[in-house]
């Protein structure tokens, strides 16, 4: 079976919150623990994760939360919870105050199995696995079909509200079938925690002229007329010429090349008759501060394990246009269109 290169240019996020039931800061005051997941993918029909268990651990031991529903695994199609939307895994659980690390356990499968984790493309479903397993502080699923996502960054549950984002960068962390493998692989190292008190959101629309211009540029490079539009997020003042692709840790960025922080799928906007009337994107959890954005229509050519450039003979990747000085404000949603003066309502 031949597998085409299908890359998810996405930022997957999860919501982790502890809400204290008291203003007291005494050590025996518990926080209330909630955990959800959210996503912003660029190219796939279904990314299904079968969640099994969440474990918090610290020097005192481990706390386990079974996320199964009615004895069944909790299946979440990440494509249905994009941007700022979340799907709850754990809700309203009291947790002693202190510093923790976290493990999330999923069911994995190297073969296509709709009862497990899987990725679905136009060619059908394929298995989804992860190479990490084992316990989390002595607690955790040890079954052969169980994979572990380990958050090695410590975080604190304090009295009052504690809200974090567990952000999975699947553009780097989700590997398509390759070589002799006919399954997808989720790299457990592609996750980081972000404090929600430090983040905001970005949303906007892409003008028809911007999309058409990018597609014309792709044709000039000899690319087939298959497009996967996405918006890439970069650090402040990243020039258009320096906006690079996602690539593996072993593939260095050269000279002035700047790695993207995340990317977001460009989705169709439809009216009541299902006619397409626009295209929009959204980053749900972005650290506050100034950022740059880049738009591409060939996100499918961004291989997370290789350096993809405009001069690639068959899989050229390029950022077509940029937007600068996108100031993300705490707990607010900033609107930025491509181009900045595009008025979707005009």
C-alpha positions as a Python dict, from the first residue, in 0.01 Angstrom:
ca = {
    (1, 'X'): (0, 0, 0),
    (2, 'X'): (145, 335, -101),
    (3, 'X'): (122, 620, 146),
    (4, 'X'): (148, 978, 35),
    (5, 'X'): (313, 1225, 267),
    (6, 'X'): (37, 1375, 479),
    (7, 'X'): (163, 1623, 735),
    (8, 'X'): (-40, 1789, 1006),
    (9, 'X'): (69, 2148, 1042),
    (10, 'X'): (-102, 2198, 1373),
    (11, 'X'): (-84, 2307, 1732),
    (12, 'X'): (-264, 2079, 1964),
    (13, 'X'): (-352, 2219, 2305),
    (14, 'X'): (-502, 2084, 2622),
    (15, 'X'): (-652, 2277, 2913),
    (16, 'X'): (-536, 2199, 3264),
    (17, 'X'): (-696, 2389, 3550),
    (18, 'X'): (-699, 2377, 3927),
    (19, 'X'): (-968, 2590, 4090),
    (20, 'X'): (-929, 2636, 4464),
    (21, 'X'): (-1242, 2626, 4676),
    (22, 'X'): (-1106, 2872, 4929),
    (23, 'X'): (-893, 3184, 4947),
    (24, 'X'): (-683, 3019, 5217),
    (25, 'X'): (-320, 2943, 5132),
    (26, 'X'): (-270, 2678, 5401),
    (27, 'X'): (-92, 2362, 5275),
    (28, 'X'): (-391, 2134, 5333),
    (29, 'X'): (-623, 2341, 5113),
    (30, 'X'): (-694, 2145, 4793),
    (31, 'X'): (-715, 2283, 4443),
    (32, 'X'): (-979, 2155, 4200),
    (33, 'X'): (-824, 1980, 3899),
    (34, 'X'): (-971, 1987, 3548),
    (35, 'X'): (-813, 1869, 3224),
    (36, 'X'): (-930, 1910, 2866),
    (37, 'X'): (-792, 1895, 2514),
    (38, 'X'): (-810, 2126, 2213),
    (39, 'X'): (-654, 2138, 1867),
    (40, 'X'): (-577, 2344, 1557),
    (41, 'X'): (-485, 2103, 1275),
    (42, 'X'): (-405, 2181, 913),
    (43, 'X'): (-446, 1863, 714),
    (44, 'X'): (-644, 1553, 815),
    (45, 'X'): (-1002, 1432, 834),
    (46, 'X'): (-988, 1275, 1181),
    (47, 'X'): (-720, 1264, 1451),
    (48, 'X'): (-875, 1038, 1713),
    (49, 'X'): (-710, 993, 2051),
    (50, 'X'): (-841, 720, 2283),
    (51, 'X'): (-765, 855, 2631),
    (52, 'X'): (-734, 616, 2926),
    (53, 'X'): (-587, 781, 3233),
    (54, 'X'): (-431, 1100, 3371),
    (55, 'X'): (-171, 1082, 3649),
    (56, 'X'): (-23, 1365, 3855),
    (57, 'X'): (297, 1292, 4046),
    (58, 'X'): (518, 1469, 4297),
    (59, 'X'): (761, 1384, 4575),
    (60, 'X'): (472, 1259, 4789),
    (61, 'X'): (343, 1007, 4537),
    (62, 'X'): (91, 994, 4251),
    (63, 'X'): (-276, 1074, 4196),
    (64, 'X'): (-460, 891, 3919),
    (65, 'X'): (-775, 992, 3731),
    (66, 'X'): (-961, 742, 3513),
    (67, 'X'): (-1097, 933, 3213),
    (68, 'X'): (-1302, 643, 3076),
    (69, 'X'): (-1675, 704, 3030),
    (70, 'X'): (-1902, 421, 3136),
    (71, 'X'): (-1612, 179, 3124),
    (72, 'X'): (-1525, 287, 2768),
    (73, 'X'): (-1220, 483, 2656),
    (74, 'X'): (-1278, 855, 2603),
    (75, 'X'): (-1239, 915, 2230),
    (76, 'X'): (-1167, 1272, 2119),
    (77, 'X'): (-1152, 1374, 1754),
    (78, 'X'): (-911, 1663, 1779),
    (79, 'X'): (-1045, 1819, 1461),
    (80, 'X'): (-1373, 1891, 1638),
    (81, 'X'): (-1211, 2094, 1918),
    (82, 'X'): (-1010, 2360, 1738),
    (83, 'X'): (-892, 2701, 1847),
    (84, 'X'): (-1015, 2797, 2193),
    (85, 'X'): (-1256, 2505, 2228),
    (86, 'X'): (-1167, 2223, 2469),
    (87, 'X'): (-1286, 1871, 2545),
    (88, 'X'): (-1277, 1789, 2916),
    (89, 'X'): (-1088, 1486, 3041),
    (90, 'X'): (-1088, 1551, 3416),
    (91, 'X'): (-1323, 1787, 3596),
    (92, 'X'): (-1375, 1903, 3953),
    (93, 'X'): (-1116, 1680, 4123),
    (94, 'X'): (-961, 1803, 4451),
    (95, 'X'): (-581, 1798, 4445),
    (96, 'X'): (-345, 1883, 4735),
    (97, 'X'): (-145, 2200, 4679),
    (98, 'X'): (209, 2159, 4554),
    (99, 'X'): (434, 2102, 4255),
    (100, 'X'): (349, 1827, 4007),
    (101, 'X'): (440, 1661, 3680),
    (102, 'X'): (180, 1490, 3463),
    (103, 'X'): (138, 1182, 3246),
    (104, 'X'): (-150, 1118, 3006),
    (105, 'X'): (-211, 760, 2897),
    (106, 'X'): (-368, 672, 2564),
    (107, 'X'): (-449, 348, 2389),
    (108, 'X'): (-221, 298, 2091),
    (109, 'X'): (-235, 70, 1789),
    (110, 'X'): (-3, 13, 1494),
    (111, 'X'): (-291, -134, 1295),
    (112, 'X'): (-604, 46, 1181),
    (113, 'X'): (-849, 15, 1467),
    (114, 'X'): (-1146, 248, 1517),
    (115, 'X'): (-1167, 134, 1882),
    (116, 'X'): (-819, 274, 1951),
    (117, 'X'): (-626, 589, 1857),
    (118, 'X'): (-603, 649, 1483),
    (119, 'X'): (-563, 905, 1206),
    (120, 'X'): (-804, 918, 915),
    (121, 'X'): (-715, 1063, 576),
    (122, 'X'): (-886, 1040, 237),
    (123, 'X'): (-733, 693, 204),
    (124, 'X'): (-901, 561, 521),
    (125, 'X'): (-788, 509, 881),
    (126, 'X'): (-438, 417, 994),
    (127, 'X'): (-304, 325, 1335),
    (128, 'X'): (-163, 580, 1578),
    (129, 'X'): (102, 490, 1832),
    (130, 'X'): (359, 651, 2063),
    (131, 'X'): (698, 518, 2159),
    (132, 'X'): (678, 608, 2527),
    (133, 'X'): (528, 385, 2796),
    (134, 'X'): (576, 294, 3163),
    (135, 'X'): (451, 424, 3494),
    (136, 'X'): (430, 778, 3631),
    (137, 'X'): (566, 771, 3984),
    (138, 'X'): (471, 407, 4021),
    (139, 'X'): (118, 462, 3889),
    (140, 'X'): (-8, 425, 3534),
    (141, 'X'): (-128, 179, 3277),
    (142, 'X'): (129, -88, 3197),
    (143, 'X'): (-66, -266, 2922),
    (144, 'X'): (119, -336, 2598),
    (145, 'X'): (-129, -126, 2401),
    (146, 'X'): (-91, 177, 2627),
    (147, 'X'): (122, 479, 2538),
    (148, 'X'): (238, 752, 2773),
    (149, 'X'): (259, 1126, 2709),
    (150, 'X'): (490, 1267, 2977),
    (151, 'X'): (494, 1638, 3068),
    (152, 'X'): (836, 1679, 3226),
    (153, 'X'): (788, 2049, 3301),
    (154, 'X'): (678, 2089, 3661),
    (155, 'X'): (377, 2306, 3745),
    (156, 'X'): (218, 2421, 4068),
    (157, 'X'): (-135, 2368, 4198),
    (158, 'X'): (-192, 2665, 4431),
    (159, 'X'): (-490, 2785, 4631),
    (160, 'X'): (-734, 2966, 4403),
    (161, 'X'): (-744, 2926, 4026),
    (162, 'X'): (-457, 2748, 3848),
    (163, 'X'): (-501, 2715, 3474),
    (164, 'X'): (-248, 2574, 3228),
    (165, 'X'): (-242, 2474, 2863),
    (166, 'X'): (-79, 2147, 2765),
    (167, 'X'): (22, 2233, 2411),
    (168, 'X'): (105, 1953, 2168),
    (169, 'X'): (294, 2076, 1862),
    (170, 'X'): (183, 1806, 1621),
    (171, 'X'): (347, 1976, 1327),
    (172, 'X'): (668, 1846, 1484),
    (173, 'X'): (527, 1568, 1698),
    (174, 'X'): (294, 1371, 1469),
    (175, 'X'): (484, 1168, 1212),
    (176, 'X'): (308, 1029, 905),
    (177, 'X'): (363, 669, 789),
    (178, 'X'): (714, 632, 650),
    (179, 'X'): (948, 358, 535),
    (180, 'X'): (801, 18, 611),
    (181, 'X'): (560, 160, 869),
    (182, 'X'): (195, 206, 776),
    (183, 'X'): (96, 379, 1100),
    (184, 'X'): (131, 728, 1247),
    (185, 'X'): (357, 805, 1543),
    (186, 'X'): (294, 1063, 1815),
    (187, 'X'): (619, 1183, 1968),
    (188, 'X'): (576, 1232, 2345),
    (189, 'X'): (836, 1509, 2352),
    (190, 'X'): (618, 1747, 2151),
    (191, 'X'): (428, 1886, 2449),
    (192, 'X'): (473, 2182, 2681),
    (193, 'X'): (271, 2352, 2953),
    (194, 'X'): (168, 2716, 2925),
    (195, 'X'): (5, 2912, 3205),
    (196, 'X'): (-331, 3041, 3080),
    (197, 'X'): (-282, 3360, 3278),
    (198, 'X'): (2, 3436, 3034),
    (199, 'X'): (-187, 3372, 2710),
    (200, 'X'): (-441, 3516, 2472),
    (201, 'X'): (-575, 3420, 2129),
    (202, 'X'): (-545, 3527, 1765),
    (203, 'X'): (-812, 3494, 1499),
    (204, 'X'): (-869, 3629, 1152),
    (205, 'X'): (-970, 3566, 793),
    (206, 'X'): (-776, 3520, 470),
    (207, 'X'): (-877, 3731, 171),
    (208, 'X'): (-963, 3551, -155),
    (209, 'X'): (-687, 3750, -328),
    (210, 'X'): (-426, 3628, -77),
    (211, 'X'): (-528, 3266, -126),
    (212, 'X'): (-533, 3294, -506),
    (213, 'X'): (-194, 3465, -510),
    (214, 'X'): (-37, 3188, -304),
    (215, 'X'): (-184, 2919, -526),
    (216, 'X'): (-48, 3096, -835),
    (217, 'X'): (296, 3104, -674),
    (218, 'X'): (270, 2731, -607),
    (219, 'X'): (184, 2664, -971),
    (220, 'X'): (487, 2865, -1081),
    (221, 'X'): (701, 2631, -868),
    (222, 'X'): (555, 2334, -1052),
    (223, 'X'): (343, 2209, -763),
    (224, 'X'): (22, 2015, -823),
    (225, 'X'): (-302, 2203, -764),
    (226, 'X'): (-352, 2052, -417),
    (227, 'X'): (-351, 2309, -140),
    (228, 'X'): (-349, 2297, 238),
    (229, 'X'): (-377, 2654, 369),
    (230, 'X'): (-240, 2734, 714),
    (231, 'X'): (-117, 3026, 921),
    (232, 'X'): (219, 2993, 1100),
    (233, 'X'): (303, 3171, 1425),
    (234, 'X'): (656, 3311, 1471),
    (235, 'X'): (845, 3514, 1734),
    (236, 'X'): (835, 3891, 1721),
    (237, 'X'): (977, 4070, 1415),
    (238, 'X'): (1044, 3757, 1209),
    (239, 'X'): (1095, 3876, 852),
    (240, 'X'): (904, 3697, 575),
    (241, 'X'): (1228, 3577, 416),
    (242, 'X'): (1332, 3414, 747),
    (243, 'X'): (1007, 3228, 818),
    (244, 'X'): (1104, 2861, 803),
    (245, 'X'): (923, 2529, 828),
    (246, 'X'): (890, 2277, 1108),
    (247, 'X'): (1172, 2023, 1116),
    (248, 'X'): (1320, 1758, 1342),
    (249, 'X'): (1559, 1844, 1625),
    (250, 'X'): (1843, 1681, 1434),
    (251, 'X'): (1786, 1909, 1130),
    (252, 'X'): (1931, 2253, 1215),
    (253, 'X'): (1801, 2591, 1108),
    (254, 'X'): (2055, 2784, 905),
    (255, 'X'): (2169, 3145, 913),
    (256, 'X'): (1868, 3368, 974),
    (257, 'X'): (1602, 3096, 948),
    (258, 'X'): (1345, 3114, 1229),
    (259, 'X'): (1146, 2815, 1351),
    (260, 'X'): (769, 2852, 1382),
    (261, 'X'): (610, 2835, 1725),
    (262, 'X'): (287, 2676, 1604),
    (263, 'X'): (51, 2669, 1308),
    (264, 'X'): (-326, 2683, 1262),
    (265, 'X'): (-552, 2533, 1000),
    (266, 'X'): (-742, 2767, 769),
    (267, 'X'): (-1104, 2656, 778),
    (268, 'X'): (-1391, 2730, 542),
    (269, 'X'): (-1672, 2958, 658),
    (270, 'X'): (-2009, 2849, 523),
    (271, 'X'): (-2356, 3001, 521),
    (272, 'X'): (-2686, 2832, 595),
    (273, 'X'): (-2689, 2673, 250),
    (274, 'X'): (-2338, 2529, 307),
    (275, 'X'): (-2190, 2765, 48),
    (276, 'X'): (-1832, 2876, 126),
    (277, 'X'): (-1831, 3248, 206),
    (278, 'X'): (-1484, 3289, 358),
    (279, 'X'): (-1181, 3132, 521),
    (280, 'X'): (-1065, 3178, 881),
    (281, 'X'): (-794, 3065, 1124),
    (282, 'X'): (-754, 3071, 1502),
    (283, 'X'): (-476, 3020, 1756),
    (284, 'X'): (-642, 2939, 2087),
    (285, 'X'): (-353, 2965, 2335),
    (286, 'X'): (-67, 3205, 2255),
    (287, 'X'): (178, 3348, 2508),
    (288, 'X'): (113, 3720, 2550),
    (289, 'X'): (345, 3954, 2361),
    (290, 'X'): (434, 4056, 2009),
    (291, 'X'): (431, 3793, 1731),
    (292, 'X'): (463, 3758, 1355),
    (293, 'X'): (234, 3553, 1130),
    (294, 'X'): (290, 3386, 794),
    (295, 'X'): (37, 3241, 549),
    (296, 'X'): (100, 2940, 324),
    (297, 'X'): (-120, 2732, 97),
    (298, 'X'): (119, 2433, 86),
    (299, 'X'): (130, 2319, 450),
    (300, 'X'): (103, 1960, 329),
    (301, 'X'): (464, 1988, 209),
    (302, 'X'): (600, 2070, 556),
    (303, 'X'): (765, 1745, 664),
    (304, 'X'): (830, 1768, 1042),
    (305, 'X'): (1150, 1563, 1010),
    (306, 'X'): (1310, 1748, 718),
    (307, 'X'): (1399, 2096, 595),
    (308, 'X'): (1151, 2196, 324),
    (309, 'X'): (1226, 2502, 114),
    (310, 'X'): (1083, 2687, -190),
    (311, 'X'): (1343, 2531, -419),
    (312, 'X'): (1253, 2170, -336),
    (313, 'X'): (1187, 1995, -665),
    (314, 'X'): (872, 1805, -568),
    (315, 'X'): (766, 1920, -221),
    (316, 'X'): (836, 2291, -215),
    (317, 'X'): (728, 2474, 100),
    (318, 'X'): (712, 2849, 140),
    (319, 'X'): (547, 3118, 349),
    (320, 'X'): (373, 3343, 97),
    (321, 'X'): (284, 3658, 291),
    (322, 'X'): (334, 3783, 645),
    (323, 'X'): (168, 4000, 906),
    (324, 'X'): (384, 4180, 1162),
    (325, 'X'): (337, 4333, 1508),
    (326, 'X'): (53, 4105, 1620),
    (327, 'X'): (28, 4199, 1987),
    (328, 'X'): (-134, 3921, 2190),
    (329, 'X'): (-304, 4048, 2505),
    (330, 'X'): (-369, 3846, 2818),
    (331, 'X'): (-706, 3670, 2816),
    (332, 'X'): (-817, 3857, 2503),
    (333, 'X'): (-866, 3759, 2138),
    (334, 'X'): (-673, 3970, 1888),
    (335, 'X'): (-809, 3994, 1532),
    (336, 'X'): (-565, 4002, 1240),
    (337, 'X'): (-666, 3940, 880),
    (338, 'X'): (-450, 3866, 574),
    (339, 'X'): (-391, 4138, 467),
    (340, 'X'): (-440, 4364, 768),
    (341, 'X'): (-673, 4596, 577),
    (342, 'X'): (-895, 4314, 449),
    (343, 'X'): (-1260, 4374, 550),
    (344, 'X'): (-1457, 4045, 542),
    (345, 'X'): (-1784, 4237, 579),
    (346, 'X'): (-1727, 4476, 289),
}
